[in-house]
Tab-separated table of C-alpha atoms in Angstrom:
chain	number	residue	atom	x	y	z
A	1	MET	CA	0.000	0.000	0.000
A	2	ALA	CA	2.869	2.351	0.710
A	3	GLY	CA	4.031	2.248	-2.913
A	4	TYR	CA	0.549	3.108	-4.183
A	5	TYR	CA	0.154	6.137	-1.917
A	6	ALA	CA	3.759	7.296	-2.305
A	7	GLY	CA	3.303	7.530	-6.061
A	8	ARG	CA	0.202	9.692	-5.610
A	9	ALA	CA	1.484	11.941	-2.799
A	10	ASN	CA	2.088	15.643	-3.306
A	11	PRO	CA	4.993	16.166	-3.306
A	12	ARG	CA	5.592	12.776	-4.889
A	13	MET	CA	7.450	10.278	-2.711
A	14	ARG	CA	9.563	7.278	-3.674
A	15	VAL	CA	9.609	3.886	-1.963
A	16	THR	CA	13.110	2.411	-1.666
A	17	LEU	CA	13.768	-1.274	-1.092
A	18	LEU	CA	16.259	-2.041	1.672
A	19	MET	CA	17.906	-4.937	-0.153
A	20	LYS	CA	20.993	-5.296	2.037
A	21	ASP	CA	19.420	-4.508	5.419
A	22	SER	CA	20.343	-7.298	7.837
A	23	GLY	CA	18.582	-5.917	10.913
A	24	GLY	CA	14.918	-6.098	11.783
A	25	PRO	CA	12.231	-8.430	10.494
A	26	GLN	CA	12.051	-9.804	6.965
A	27	LEU	CA	9.995	-7.433	4.836
A	28	ALA	CA	9.865	-9.363	1.543
A	29	TYR	CA	7.086	-11.897	1.183
A	30	ARG	CA	5.579	-13.972	-1.607
A	31	ILE	CA	1.987	-13.379	-2.599
A	32	ALA	CA	-0.018	-16.574	-2.214
A	33	MET	CA	-3.513	-18.014	-2.488
A	34	GLY	CA	-4.959	-21.069	-0.856
A	35	VAL	CA	-7.488	-23.594	-2.119
A	36	ARG	CA	-9.231	-26.443	-0.330
A	37	PRO	CA	-7.348	-29.773	-0.520
A	38	THR	CA	-10.279	-31.213	-2.494
A	39	ASP	CA	-9.977	-28.494	-5.198
A	40	GLN	CA	-6.856	-29.740	-6.963
A	41	ASN	CA	-8.268	-29.070	-10.451
A	42	TRP	CA	-9.008	-25.465	-9.444
A	43	LYS	CA	-5.471	-25.163	-8.036
A	44	ARG	CA	-3.946	-26.416	-11.299
A	45	LEU	CA	-6.106	-24.024	-13.326
A	46	LEU	CA	-5.129	-21.052	-11.140
A	47	ASN	CA	-1.433	-21.945	-11.352
A	48	ARG	CA	-1.663	-22.241	-15.147
A	49	LEU	CA	-3.491	-18.914	-15.505
A	50	ILE	CA	-1.000	-17.154	-13.232
A	51	ALA	CA	1.942	-18.573	-15.210
A	52	GLU	CA	0.367	-17.619	-18.554
A	53	ASN	CA	-0.370	-14.064	-17.377
A	54	ARG	CA	2.702	-13.417	-15.217
A	55	THR	CA	3.926	-10.469	-17.319
A	56	ASP	CA	0.548	-8.707	-17.182
A	57	ILE	CA	0.170	-9.451	-13.462
A	58	ASN	CA	3.642	-8.023	-12.764
A	59	ARG	CA	2.881	-4.938	-14.871
A	60	LEU	CA	-0.366	-4.377	-12.957
A	61	LEU	CA	1.286	-4.763	-9.542
A	62	ILE	CA	4.202	-2.503	-10.513
A	63	GLY	CA	1.695	0.060	-11.801
A	64	PHE	CA	0.159	0.160	-8.321
A	65	GLY	CA	3.568	0.697	-6.722
A	66	VAL	CA	4.136	-2.867	-5.471
A	67	PRO	CA	7.897	-3.569	-5.541
A	68	LEU	CA	8.526	-7.080	-6.911
A	69	LEU	CA	11.592	-9.269	-6.434
A	70	ASP	CA	12.515	-12.373	-8.406
A	71	GLU	CA	13.835	-15.613	-6.884
A	72	ASN	CA	17.321	-14.038	-6.654
A	73	ASP	CA	16.056	-10.926	-4.823
A	74	GLN	CA	16.557	-8.806	-7.938
A	75	LEU	CA	14.037	-6.058	-8.643
A	76	ILE	CA	11.504	-6.901	-11.372
A	77	THR	CA	10.738	-3.972	-13.670
A	78	THR	CA	8.183	-3.634	-16.437
A	79	ASP	CA	10.937	-3.996	-19.050
A	80	ALA	CA	12.544	-7.047	-17.379
A	81	PRO	CA	11.440	-10.485	-18.594
A	82	ALA	CA	9.206	-12.268	-16.055
A	83	LYS	CA	10.176	-15.703	-14.801
């Protein structure tokens, strides 16, 4: 939420990721969804749709100011290929 409001503040603010900060709690988390154990077909469909639309999903999240990191803790940008 901070990224969304920072981009719309007046004066405009910028959110900075603390990539090398070793103190304090972990502040990078994966986004996840849960399905009932009996809904395995739904889970497979969701996973397929997410994989097929990863670039658009990333673009949407970045557009709302959500900082995204890849599996190597590198910043994902709209011009970077999605994995």
